[in-house]
Short mmCIF file of C-alpha atoms in Angstrom, two decimals:
data_model
loop_
_atom_site.label_atom_id
_atom_site.label_comp_id
_atom_site.label_asym_id
_atom_site.label_seq_id
_atom_site.Cartn_x
_atom_site.Cartn_y
_atom_site.Cartn_z
CA UNK T 1034 -17.67 17.73 24.23
CA UNK T 1035 -21.26 18.81 23.75
CA UNK T 1036 -23.18 18.80 20.55
CA UNK T 1037 -23.15 22.05 18.61
CA UNK T 1038 -26.74 23.00 18.04
CA UNK T 1039 -26.81 26.63 17.12
CA UNK T 1040 -25.07 28.85 14.64
CA UNK T 1041 -22.75 30.25 17.23
CA UNK T 1042 -19.42 31.57 15.97
CA UNK T 1043 -17.51 28.47 14.83
CA UNK T 1044 -15.00 27.31 12.28
CA UNK T 1045 -15.94 24.24 10.21
CA UNK T 1046 -13.46 21.34 10.36
CA UNK T 1047 -13.13 21.68 6.56
CA UNK T 1048 -14.78 24.37 4.45
CA UNK T 1049 -17.83 23.38 2.49
CA UNK T 1050 -18.43 19.98 4.11
CA UNK T 1051 -21.03 20.95 6.68
CA UNK T 1052 -23.48 23.73 7.39
CA UNK T 1053 -26.07 24.71 9.95
CA UNK T 1054 -29.64 25.60 9.18
CA UNK T 1055 -32.34 26.36 11.73
CA UNK T 1056 -30.03 25.18 14.50
CA UNK T 1057 -29.46 21.81 12.85
CA UNK T 1058 -26.25 20.70 11.20
CA UNK T 1059 -25.97 18.70 7.98
CA UNK T 1060 -23.16 17.13 5.96
CA UNK T 1061 -23.04 18.54 2.44
CA UNK T 1062 -22.10 16.35 -0.50
CA UNK T 1063 -22.32 16.77 -4.23
CA UNK T 1064 -24.50 15.23 -6.97
CA UNK T 1065 -23.72 15.23 -10.68
CA UNK T 1066 -26.55 16.91 -12.57
CA UNK T 1067 -25.87 14.70 -15.60
CA UNK T 1068 -25.52 11.14 -14.24
CA UNK T 1069 -26.66 11.48 -10.64
CA UNK T 1070 -23.51 10.09 -9.04
CA UNK T 1071 -23.23 11.33 -5.49
CA UNK T 1072 -20.11 12.22 -3.60
CA UNK T 1073 -18.77 13.36 -0.26
CA UNK T 1074 -17.03 15.78 -0.41
CA UNK T 1075 -18.36 17.34 -3.65
CA UNK T 1076 -15.82 17.13 -6.47
CA UNK T 1077 -15.28 19.81 -9.14
CA UNK T 1078 -15.82 17.26 -11.90
CA UNK T 1079 -17.92 14.02 -11.80
CA UNK T 1080 -15.54 11.06 -11.67
CA UNK T 1081 -18.08 8.78 -13.42
CA UNK T 1082 -19.28 10.80 -16.42
CA UNK T 1083 -16.85 13.79 -16.23
CA UNK T 1084 -19.82 16.12 -16.05
CA UNK T 1085 -18.82 19.53 -14.75
CA UNK T 1086 -22.10 20.51 -13.11
CA UNK T 1087 -22.02 19.10 -9.62
CA UNK T 1088 -24.76 20.48 -7.33
CA UNK T 1089 -24.64 20.54 -3.56
CA UNK T 1090 -26.82 18.00 -1.80
CA UNK T 1091 -27.59 17.55 1.90
CA UNK T 1092 -26.88 14.06 3.23
CA UNK T 1093 -29.41 12.28 5.41
CA UNK T 1094 -28.77 12.53 9.10
CA UNK T 1095 -28.61 8.73 9.39
CA UNK T 1096 -26.75 5.86 7.85
CA UNK T 1097 -25.40 2.39 8.66
CA UNK T 1098 -21.95 1.19 9.66
CA UNK T 1099 -20.26 -0.49 6.65
CA UNK T 1100 -17.10 -1.39 8.51
CA UNK T 1101 -15.21 -0.29 11.65
CA UNK T 1102 -12.03 -0.57 13.67
CA UNK T 1103 -10.85 0.37 17.14
CA UNK T 1104 -7.65 2.38 16.70
CA UNK T 1105 -5.26 1.57 19.54
CA UNK T 1106 -2.12 3.21 18.14
CA UNK T 1107 -2.17 6.50 16.31
CA UNK T 1108 -0.31 9.77 15.88
CA UNK T 1109 0.18 12.05 18.91
CA UNK T 1110 -2.73 14.36 18.05
CA UNK T 1111 -5.21 11.54 18.63
CA UNK T 1112 -5.98 10.05 22.02
CA UNK T 1113 -6.41 6.30 21.80
CA UNK T 1114 -8.42 4.17 21.74
CA UNK T 1115 -11.06 5.59 19.39
CA UNK T 1116 -13.50 3.91 17.06
CA UNK T 1117 -13.48 4.68 13.32
CA UNK T 1118 -16.41 3.76 11.12
CA UNK T 1119 -17.24 4.04 7.44
CA UNK T 1120 -20.93 4.87 7.29
CA UNK T 1121 -23.07 4.25 4.20
CA UNK T 1122 -25.71 6.90 3.56
CA UNK T 1123 -28.99 6.41 1.61
CA UNK T 1124 -27.67 8.90 -0.97
CA UNK T 1125 -25.07 6.27 -1.97
CA UNK T 1126 -22.01 7.78 -0.30
CA UNK T 1127 -19.64 6.40 2.30
CA UNK T 1128 -18.27 8.76 4.96
CA UNK T 1129 -15.51 8.14 7.48
CA UNK T 1130 -15.81 9.39 11.02
CA UNK T 1131 -15.29 8.60 14.68
CA UNK T 1132 -18.01 6.78 16.59
CA UNK T 1133 -19.03 8.19 19.95
CA UNK T 1134 -21.76 7.41 22.47
CA UNK T 1135 -21.00 3.75 22.95
CA UNK T 1136 -18.10 1.55 24.00
CA UNK T 1137 -15.74 0.06 21.41
CA UNK T 1138 -17.15 -3.41 22.04
CA UNK T 1139 -20.67 -2.31 20.96
CA UNK T 1140 -19.86 -1.39 17.36
CA UNK T 1141 -21.20 -3.77 14.63
CA UNK T 1142 -21.43 -3.95 10.88
CA UNK T 1143 -24.91 -2.77 9.87
CA UNK T 1144 -25.45 -0.71 13.02
CA UNK T 1145 -27.70 2.34 12.45
CA UNK T 1146 -25.97 5.60 13.37
CA UNK T 1147 -26.75 9.30 13.22
CA UNK T 1148 -24.51 12.29 12.47
CA UNK T 1149 -23.72 14.62 15.35
CA UNK T 1150 -21.66 17.79 15.27
CA UNK T 1151 -19.15 18.50 17.98
CA UNK T 1152 -16.28 20.75 18.80
CA UNK T 1153 -13.18 18.85 17.71
CA UNK T 1154 -10.59 21.45 18.66
CA UNK T 1155 -9.73 25.18 18.56
CA UNK T 1156 -8.35 27.19 15.67
CA UNK T 1157 -5.29 29.48 16.23
CA UNK T 1158 -7.59 32.33 17.34
CA UNK T 1159 -9.25 30.11 19.95
CA UNK T 1160 -12.53 29.71 18.10
CA UNK T 1161 -14.23 26.27 18.25
CA UNK T 1162 -13.60 24.03 15.26
CA UNK T 1163 -16.69 21.93 14.52
CA UNK T 1164 -16.59 18.52 12.92
CA UNK T 1165 -18.82 15.48 12.69
CA UNK T 1166 -19.07 12.30 14.71
CA UNK T 1167 -21.43 9.36 14.49
CA UNK T 1168 -23.40 7.89 17.36
CA UNK T 1169 -25.71 4.89 17.62
CA UNK T 1170 -29.36 5.62 16.91
CA UNK T 1171 -31.30 5.14 20.14
CA UNK T 1172 -33.98 2.46 19.54
CA UNK W 842 12.69 -3.96 -27.66
CA UNK W 843 12.88 -6.45 -24.78
CA UNK W 844 14.25 -5.31 -21.46
CA UNK W 845 16.35 -7.45 -19.12
CA UNK W 846 17.33 -7.25 -15.50
CA UNK W 847 21.05 -8.03 -15.58
CA UNK W 848 22.08 -7.09 -12.04
CA UNK W 849 20.45 -6.98 -8.65
CA UNK W 850 21.61 -6.09 -5.16
CA UNK W 851 20.27 -5.03 -1.83
CA UNK W 852 21.27 -4.23 1.74
CA UNK W 853 19.99 -6.20 4.64
CA UNK W 854 16.64 -4.67 5.67
CA UNK W 855 16.20 -3.68 9.29
CA UNK W 856 17.19 -0.97 11.66
CA UNK W 857 20.39 0.77 10.63
CA UNK W 858 20.94 3.47 13.26
CA UNK W 859 24.62 3.96 12.31
CA UNK W 860 24.04 4.50 8.59
CA UNK W 861 22.02 6.94 6.49
CA UNK W 862 19.94 6.55 3.34
CA UNK W 863 22.77 7.49 1.00
CA UNK W 864 25.14 5.00 2.62
CA UNK W 865 22.55 2.20 2.26
CA UNK W 866 21.84 3.09 -1.35
CA UNK W 867 25.52 3.19 -2.27
CA UNK W 868 25.94 -0.40 -0.96
CA UNK W 869 22.93 -1.66 -2.98
CA UNK W 870 23.94 0.14 -6.15
CA UNK W 871 27.50 -1.15 -6.02
CA UNK W 872 26.28 -4.70 -5.41
CA UNK W 873 23.88 -4.51 -8.36
CA UNK W 874 26.60 -3.22 -10.71
CA UNK W 875 29.01 -5.91 -9.49
CA UNK W 876 26.31 -8.54 -9.98
CA UNK W 877 25.66 -7.28 -13.51
CA UNK W 878 29.30 -7.56 -14.48
CA UNK W 879 29.14 -4.30 -16.42
CA UNK W 880 31.49 -1.32 -16.52
CA UNK W 881 29.68 1.37 -14.60
CA UNK W 882 30.81 3.94 -17.18
CA UNK W 883 28.28 2.41 -19.56
CA UNK W 884 25.30 3.25 -17.36
CA UNK W 885 23.38 5.98 -19.17
CA UNK W 886 20.65 7.03 -16.75
CA UNK W 887 19.30 6.34 -13.29
CA UNK W 888 16.05 6.53 -11.34
CA UNK W 889 15.85 6.70 -7.57
CA UNK W 890 12.64 5.80 -5.69
CA UNK W 891 12.17 7.20 -2.16
CA UNK W 892 9.45 8.88 -0.09
CA UNK W 893 11.02 10.65 2.89
CA UNK W 894 14.67 10.92 1.76
CA UNK W 895 14.57 14.68 1.02
CA UNK W 896 15.70 16.69 -1.94
CA UNK W 897 18.02 15.14 -4.56
CA UNK W 898 18.73 11.97 -2.65
CA UNK W 899 19.49 10.09 -5.84
CA UNK W 900 22.14 12.58 -6.92
CA UNK W 901 23.95 12.12 -3.57
CA UNK W 902 24.14 8.41 -4.34
CA UNK W 903 25.48 9.03 -7.87
CA UNK W 904 28.19 11.29 -6.41
CA UNK W 905 29.51 8.39 -4.32
CA UNK W 906 29.30 5.67 -6.92
CA UNK W 907 31.20 7.21 -9.82
CA UNK W 908 27.99 7.90 -11.75
CA UNK W 909 27.54 11.65 -11.29
CA UNK W 910 26.59 13.48 -14.51
CA UNK W 911 24.11 11.04 -16.02
CA UNK W 912 20.41 11.89 -16.12
CA UNK W 913 18.58 10.97 -12.94
CA UNK W 914 15.07 11.50 -11.70
CA UNK W 915 13.91 11.04 -8.15
CA UNK W 916 10.63 9.23 -8.13
CA UNK W 917 7.95 9.39 -5.44
CA UNK W 918 4.84 7.19 -5.57
CA UNK W 919 4.44 6.23 -1.91
CA UNK W 920 5.10 2.55 -1.39
CA UNK W 921 5.25 2.01 -5.16
CA UNK W 922 8.15 4.48 -5.54
CA UNK W 923 10.84 1.85 -6.18
CA UNK W 924 8.72 -0.12 -8.65
CA UNK W 925 7.85 3.15 -10.41
CA UNK W 926 11.61 3.92 -10.68
CA UNK W 927 12.12 0.51 -12.31
CA UNK W 928 9.24 1.22 -14.66
CA UNK W 929 10.79 4.55 -15.72
CA UNK W 930 14.05 2.71 -16.48
CA UNK W 931 12.11 0.05 -18.45
CA UNK W 932 10.30 2.71 -20.44
CA UNK W 933 13.58 4.54 -21.28
CA UNK W 934 14.98 1.34 -22.70
CA UNK W 935 11.83 0.39 -24.56
CA UNK W 936 11.75 3.87 -26.09
CA UNK W 937 15.21 3.18 -27.50
CA UNK W 938 16.72 6.08 -25.61
CA UNK W 939 19.00 3.95 -23.38
CA UNK W 940 20.71 0.56 -23.36
CA UNK W 941 21.80 0.39 -19.72
CA UNK W 942 19.91 2.01 -16.85
CA UNK W 943 20.16 1.85 -13.05
CA UNK W 944 17.06 1.88 -10.86
CA UNK W 945 17.25 1.93 -7.11
CA UNK W 946 15.12 2.56 -4.10
CA UNK W 947 15.99 3.49 -0.55
CA UNK W 948 14.45 4.63 2.73
CA UNK W 949 15.78 5.35 6.19
CA UNK W 950 12.39 5.11 7.81
CA UNK W 951 13.45 4.58 11.43
CA UNK W 952 14.66 8.22 11.53
CA UNK W 953 11.39 9.46 9.99
CA UNK W 954 8.66 7.52 11.63
CA UNK W 955 7.63 5.56 14.67
CA UNK W 956 4.40 3.65 14.86
CA UNK W 957 1.57 3.97 12.39
CA UNK W 958 1.88 5.70 9.04
CA UNK W 959 -1.06 7.93 8.11
CA UNK W 960 -2.36 9.51 4.88
CA UNK W 961 -1.14 12.84 6.32
CA UNK W 962 -2.98 15.50 8.33
CA UNK W 963 -3.79 17.54 5.23
CA UNK W 964 -5.80 14.58 3.93
CA UNK W 965 -9.46 14.71 4.96
CA UNK W 966 -9.45 11.16 6.26
CA UNK W 967 -6.04 11.57 7.92
CA UNK W 968 -7.42 14.52 9.81
CA UNK W 969 -10.33 12.31 11.01
CA UNK W 970 -7.88 9.91 12.57
CA UNK W 971 -7.38 7.40 9.80
CA UNK W 972 -4.11 5.45 9.99
CA UNK W 973 -2.82 2.92 7.47
CA UNK W 974 -3.38 0.04 9.90
CA UNK W 975 -6.93 1.32 10.41
CA UNK W 976 -7.61 1.22 6.65
CA UNK W 977 -6.54 -2.40 6.48
CA UNK W 978 -8.31 -3.31 9.72
CA UNK W 979 -11.55 -2.08 8.24
CA UNK W 980 -10.86 -4.12 5.10
CA UNK W 981 -10.15 -7.16 7.24
CA UNK W 982 -13.56 -6.71 8.98
CA UNK W 983 -15.23 -6.73 5.58
CA UNK W 984 -13.31 -9.81 4.34
CA UNK W 985 -14.31 -11.64 7.49
CA UNK W 986 -17.92 -10.49 7.09
CA UNK W 987 -18.22 -11.35 3.37
CA UNK W 988 -16.19 -14.55 3.15
CA UNK W 989 -16.07 -15.98 6.66
CA UNK W 990 -12.33 -15.41 6.92
CA UNK W 991 -11.05 -16.18 10.46
CA UNK W 992 -8.65 -14.33 12.67
CA UNK W 993 -6.40 -17.39 12.69
CA UNK W 994 -6.29 -17.61 8.90
CA UNK W 995 -5.13 -14.02 8.70
CA UNK W 996 -2.45 -14.73 11.33
CA UNK W 997 -1.13 -17.60 9.18
CA UNK W 998 -0.17 -15.13 6.44
CA UNK W 999 2.25 -13.48 8.85
CA UNK W 1000 3.48 -16.86 10.17
CA UNK W 1001 4.24 -17.96 6.57
CA UNK W 1002 6.03 -14.76 5.62
CA UNK W 1003 8.13 -14.57 8.79
CA UNK W 1004 9.09 -18.21 8.28
CA UNK W 1005 10.22 -17.41 4.71
CA UNK W 1006 12.12 -14.39 6.05
CA UNK W 1007 14.01 -16.68 8.39
CA UNK W 1008 15.44 -18.32 5.28
CA UNK W 1009 16.46 -14.94 3.80
CA UNK W 1010 19.69 -13.40 5.26
CA UNK W 1011 18.61 -9.97 3.94
CA UNK W 1012 15.36 -10.00 5.93
CA UNK W 1013 14.64 -7.93 9.02
CA UNK W 1014 12.94 -10.82 10.86
CA UNK W 1015 15.09 -13.89 11.27
CA UNK W 1016 12.87 -15.84 13.66
CA UNK W 1017 9.63 -17.72 12.80
CA UNK W 1018 6.54 -16.95 14.80
CA UNK W 1019 3.40 -18.97 15.59
CA UNK W 1020 -0.28 -18.15 15.11
CA UNK W 1021 -0.51 -17.77 18.91
CA UNK W 1022 2.34 -15.25 18.81
CA UNK W 1023 0.43 -13.15 16.28
CA UNK W 1024 -2.85 -13.35 18.23
CA UNK W 1025 -1.14 -12.43 21.48
CA UNK W 1026 0.81 -9.52 20.07
CA UNK W 1027 -0.16 -5.92 20.97
CA UNK W 1028 -3.45 -4.69 19.35
CA UNK W 1029 -2.90 -1.91 16.79
CA UNK W 1030 -6.26 -1.46 15.04
CA UNK W 1031 -8.80 -4.19 15.74
CA UNK W 1032 -8.70 -6.92 14.53
CA UNK W 1033 -5.05 -6.34 13.48
CA UNK W 1034 -2.22 -6.85 15.93
CA UNK W 1035 1.42 -5.90 15.88
CA UNK W 1036 2.55 -9.05 14.04
CA UNK W 1037 -0.11 -8.49 11.37
CA UNK W 1038 1.73 -5.27 10.48
CA UNK W 1039 5.00 -4.83 8.58
CA UNK W 1040 7.79 -3.27 10.61
CA UNK W 1041 9.43 0.16 10.23
CA UNK W 1042 12.57 -0.52 8.28
CA UNK W 1043 15.71 0.97 6.72
CA UNK W 1044 17.21 -0.48 3.57
CA UNK W 1045 18.06 -0.07 -0.09
CA UNK W 1046 17.84 -2.17 -3.23
CA UNK W 1047 19.06 -1.70 -6.81
CA UNK W 1048 18.74 -3.27 -10.21
CA UNK W 1049 20.52 -2.78 -13.54
CA UNK W 1050 18.33 -2.96 -16.61
CA UNK W 1051 19.67 -3.58 -20.11
CA UNK W 1052 18.32 -3.57 -23.64
CA UNK W 1053 18.32 -6.80 -25.56
CA UNK W 1054 21.19 -5.44 -27.65
CA UNK W 1055 23.39 -4.83 -24.65
CA UNK W 1056 22.27 -7.97 -22.87
CA UNK W 1057 23.69 -10.01 -25.74
CA UNK W 1058 27.17 -8.80 -24.68
CA UNK W 1059 26.71 -10.06 -21.12
CA UNK W 1060 26.22 -13.45 -19.43
CA UNK W 1061 22.80 -14.12 -20.92
CA UNK W 1062 22.09 -17.02 -18.52
CA UNK W 1063 21.99 -14.62 -15.57
CA UNK W 1064 19.62 -12.19 -17.29
CA UNK W 1065 15.92 -12.17 -16.45
CA UNK W 1066 13.48 -10.63 -18.92
CA UNK W 1067 11.25 -7.87 -17.54
CA UNK W 1068 8.16 -8.71 -19.56
CA UNK W 1069 5.86 -6.05 -18.17
CA UNK W 1070 5.94 -3.01 -15.86
CA UNK W 1071 2.40 -1.75 -15.42
CA UNK W 1072 1.37 1.30 -13.35
CA UNK W 1073 -2.03 2.63 -12.51
CA UNK W 1074 -3.44 5.20 -10.13
CA UNK W 1075 -6.56 4.68 -8.10
CA UNK W 1076 -9.83 6.01 -9.50
CA UNK W 1077 -12.31 8.06 -7.51
CA UNK W 1078 -14.74 5.75 -5.82
CA UNK W 1079 -18.37 6.23 -6.79
CA UNK W 1080 -21.15 4.61 -4.83
CA UNK W 1081 -20.57 1.96 -2.19
CA UNK W 1082 -17.90 -0.42 -3.49
CA UNK W 1083 -16.74 -3.49 -1.55
CA UNK W 1084 -13.67 -2.87 0.56
CA UNK W 1085 -12.92 -6.61 0.44
CA UNK W 1086 -11.68 -6.49 -3.14
CA UNK W 1087 -9.22 -4.25 -5.00
CA UNK W 1088 -10.27 -3.11 -8.48
CA UNK W 1089 -7.01 -1.10 -8.74
CA UNK W 1090 -4.89 -4.23 -8.26
CA UNK W 1091 -7.10 -6.14 -10.74
CA UNK W 1092 -6.83 -3.44 -13.42
CA UNK W 1093 -3.05 -3.03 -13.06
CA UNK W 1094 -2.60 -6.81 -13.23
CA UNK W 1095 -4.66 -7.02 -16.41
CA UNK W 1096 -2.40 -4.41 -18.02
CA UNK W 1097 0.67 -6.45 -16.99
CA UNK W 1098 -0.67 -9.82 -18.08
CA UNK W 1099 -1.61 -8.40 -21.45
CA UNK W 1100 1.77 -6.84 -22.03
CA UNK W 1101 3.69 -9.90 -20.80
CA UNK W 1102 1.52 -12.34 -22.76
CA UNK W 1103 0.94 -14.48 -19.67
CA UNK W 1104 -2.03 -15.10 -17.40
CA UNK W 1105 -2.32 -15.60 -13.67
CA UNK W 1106 -2.27 -19.36 -14.34
CA UNK W 1107 1.29 -19.03 -15.69
CA UNK W 1108 2.71 -17.35 -12.59
CA UNK W 1109 5.02 -19.63 -10.59
CA UNK W 1110 5.39 -17.33 -7.56
CA UNK W 1111 4.67 -13.76 -6.55
CA UNK W 1112 6.05 -11.08 -4.31
CA UNK W 1113 3.04 -8.95 -3.27
CA UNK W 1114 2.58 -5.85 -1.13
CA UNK W 1115 1.77 -7.47 2.23
CA UNK W 1116 2.04 -4.35 4.39
CA UNK W 1117 -0.56 -6.11 6.58
CA UNK W 1118 -1.66 -9.75 6.72
CA UNK W 1119 -5.03 -8.82 5.19
CA UNK W 1120 -3.20 -6.82 2.49
CA UNK W 1121 -1.62 -10.02 1.10
CA UNK W 1122 -5.13 -11.50 0.85
CA UNK W 1123 -6.50 -8.52 -1.10
CA UNK W 1124 -3.45 -8.41 -3.41
CA UNK W 1125 -3.41 -12.11 -4.30
CA UNK W 1126 -7.17 -12.16 -4.90
CA UNK W 1127 -6.99 -8.91 -6.91
CA UNK W 1128 -4.18 -10.33 -9.01
CA UNK W 1129 -6.33 -13.36 -9.84
CA UNK W 1130 -3.73 -15.74 -8.40
CA UNK W 1131 -6.30 -17.25 -6.03
CA UNK W 1132 -10.10 -17.11 -6.25
CA UNK W 1133 -11.73 -14.12 -4.54
CA UNK W 1134 -12.59 -14.94 -0.92
CA UNK W 1135 -10.62 -18.17 -0.83
CA UNK W 1136 -7.02 -17.15 -0.25
CA UNK W 1137 -6.98 -17.12 3.57
CA UNK W 1138 -8.32 -20.69 3.79
CA UNK W 1139 -6.03 -21.98 1.02
CA UNK W 1140 -2.98 -20.24 2.45
CA UNK W 1141 -3.70 -21.74 5.88
CA UNK W 1142 -3.67 -25.15 4.18
CA UNK W 1143 -0.16 -24.47 2.89
CA UNK W 1144 -0.90 -23.67 -0.75
CA UNK W 1145 1.07 -20.40 -0.65
CA UNK W 1146 4.09 -21.85 1.22
CA UNK W 1147 7.39 -22.38 -0.54
CA UNK W 1148 6.79 -25.81 -2.02
CA UNK W 1149 3.02 -25.17 -2.19
CA UNK W 1150 0.81 -24.80 -5.28
CA UNK W 1151 1.58 -21.14 -5.77
CA UNK W 1152 4.08 -19.63 -3.33
CA UNK W 1153 3.47 -16.05 -2.22
CA UNK W 1154 6.23 -13.82 -0.82
CA UNK W 1155 9.06 -16.37 -0.67
CA UNK W 1156 11.42 -13.51 0.30
CA UNK W 1157 9.44 -12.95 3.50
CA UNK W 1158 7.50 -10.05 1.98
CA UNK W 1159 7.03 -6.83 3.79
CA UNK W 1160 5.88 -8.63 6.91
CA UNK W 1161 9.07 -10.62 7.19
CA UNK W 1162 11.72 -8.95 5.10
CA UNK W 1163 10.73 -5.39 6.12
CA UNK W 1164 9.32 -2.36 4.33
CA UNK W 1165 11.68 0.56 3.72
CA UNK W 1166 9.10 2.27 1.48
CA UNK W 1167 11.17 3.34 -1.53
CA UNK W 1168 13.30 0.18 -1.51
CA UNK W 1169 10.43 -2.28 -1.31
CA UNK W 1170 9.46 -2.49 -5.01
CA UNK W 1171 13.07 -2.88 -6.06
CA UNK W 1172 13.75 -5.54 -3.44
CA UNK W 1173 10.79 -7.49 -4.85
CA UNK W 1174 12.54 -7.56 -8.19
CA UNK W 1175 15.79 -8.56 -6.54
CA UNK W 1176 13.87 -11.62 -5.22
CA UNK W 1177 12.37 -12.32 -8.64
CA UNK W 1178 15.88 -12.34 -10.15
CA UNK W 1179 17.30 -14.59 -7.45
CA UNK W 1180 14.43 -17.06 -7.76
CA UNK W 1181 14.45 -17.11 -11.54
CA UNK W 1182 18.23 -17.61 -11.64
CA UNK W 1183 17.98 -20.41 -9.12
CA UNK W 1184 20.09 -18.47 -6.57
CA UNK W 1185 17.54 -18.30 -3.74
CA UNK W 1186 19.19 -21.01 -1.58
CA UNK W 1187 16.94 -22.61 1.06
CA UNK W 1188 13.87 -20.66 -0.14
CA UNK W 1189 14.30 -21.60 -3.78
CA UNK W 1190 11.11 -22.39 -5.67
CA UNK W 1191 11.91 -25.30 -7.94
CA UNK W 1192 11.95 -24.58 -11.66
CA UNK W 1193 10.45 -21.11 -11.33
CA UNK W 1194 9.99 -19.48 -14.76
CA UNK W 1195 7.52 -16.65 -14.25
CA UNK W 1196 7.54 -14.32 -11.27
CA UNK W 1197 5.26 -11.38 -10.49
CA UNK W 1198 5.87 -8.38 -8.22
CA UNK W 1199 3.01 -6.21 -6.95
CA UNK W 1200 3.24 -2.93 -5.08
CA UNK W 1201 0.53 -0.64 -3.96
CA UNK W 1202 1.03 2.58 -2.14
CA UNK W 1203 -0.58 5.55 -0.66
CA UNK W 1204 -4.05 6.60 0.39
CA UNK W 1205 -5.95 9.75 -0.22
CA UNK W 1206 -9.59 10.47 0.65
CA UNK W 1207 -11.95 9.43 -2.11
CA UNK W 1208 -9.64 7.20 -4.16
CA UNK W 1209 -9.17 3.51 -3.75
CA UNK W 1210 -5.38 3.69 -3.61
CA UNK W 1211 -2.76 6.07 -4.91
CA UNK W 1212 -0.31 4.03 -7.06
CA UNK W 1213 -0.26 0.36 -8.03
CA UNK W 1214 2.46 -1.46 -9.96
CA UNK W 1215 2.61 -4.99 -11.34
CA UNK W 1216 5.94 -6.21 -12.80
CA UNK W 1217 6.33 -9.58 -14.53
CA UNK W 1218 9.76 -11.26 -14.92
CA UNK W 1219 10.37 -14.30 -17.05
CA UNK W 1220 13.36 -16.62 -17.25
#
């Protein structure tokens, strides 16, 4: 699976969670205009102050691994093993995703990772479905 | 208006390939009514907790137990479904609407699932590959990181509960295991292994609840007072909270302690939702029964054993007794009743007066947990 770099015809893994601009993809969260609480995905109403004005905010391309696991038994749609990580972003949100680009034994708490966008499957019409993965930041 | 548990019954938990959910529930309901020593014609309402049992499962059980016609609601709250059914019964009596109510829970999980449960593919995190074992594996990593908890200490939770289960004829596991057995079992989601995970189970459990007024007409010595039945849902997580602690469990416990007029220091034993070894740690610390971060070390020293300072999951818990989702919360109360009556046989906790039952079920992206219940029973 190669990284999706351009705005070729694609279907986002979930509507509203990611977008491409100038050939680069970003994860899109939400920030409450009243109290500043940040979320991914963006909610309709702020859970902290109940404010109803939640603006869209692009998340940084990098974060750090908060915790992880190597999944060795899953449902039939997922090929095991795969690594799951919760990644903390500087915006104050935690996002789940699969870790690629290194072996399961290399993952650590606190490891810096970057977001990459990949084809994660096809929709019923055969168009590529694009989702996010994390990969270690090359030092 | 005080509420009492006057009857309790359950099936053996395990794999029941020759029976269906209705059949299992009928057995548990009949046993609970017999145990209560009441005429079933006096039961005024019923609540049935289940997750995967399909439409109107509870009514099918009423039809086979001579109870058809009374009000019944089927209750779904993931792994807290059975405890939520009990709470509905408790609320109906406290409201003064009923004097005698049946609550039961059932699941025939072996025909619904194999392997790991997931939040569901429609859930954002489920679609990313999250499984329930993975959730708890990632919490275990954090507990190890923040408190220095060891892999062996986590394994001991499972060793303890499976040993307790071997003393419970209703439990799915009847053989004790060792720490080495846990560490050598098949990896599921690192660092958790097969014996860190509760099994897939079939089973049913039932309780009969009575008002104080009706209880006075029964054998009062066998009645156990249900002093609190608290329920909360998980709040949306904001910021970067610790995954090594459960605010939802803490908040629900505080509701229950306040209502029951007891504190964690008064609890003599607890049945907690140990779907995974690490889950027992998070529950017990969230409930305030052991200091945050210390439970694994203290449990490994025997403090949570039957006969220890504060026994946890004397029935065997989900790890040892099994986890037929809808039945689990009701079976916990069955154990509270047996312990508080002094009918728990070889796993009896001497002079137990206050027992606590904790369930926590479900996962959805963005919230800490779906539904959490804490029930307190007092002799």
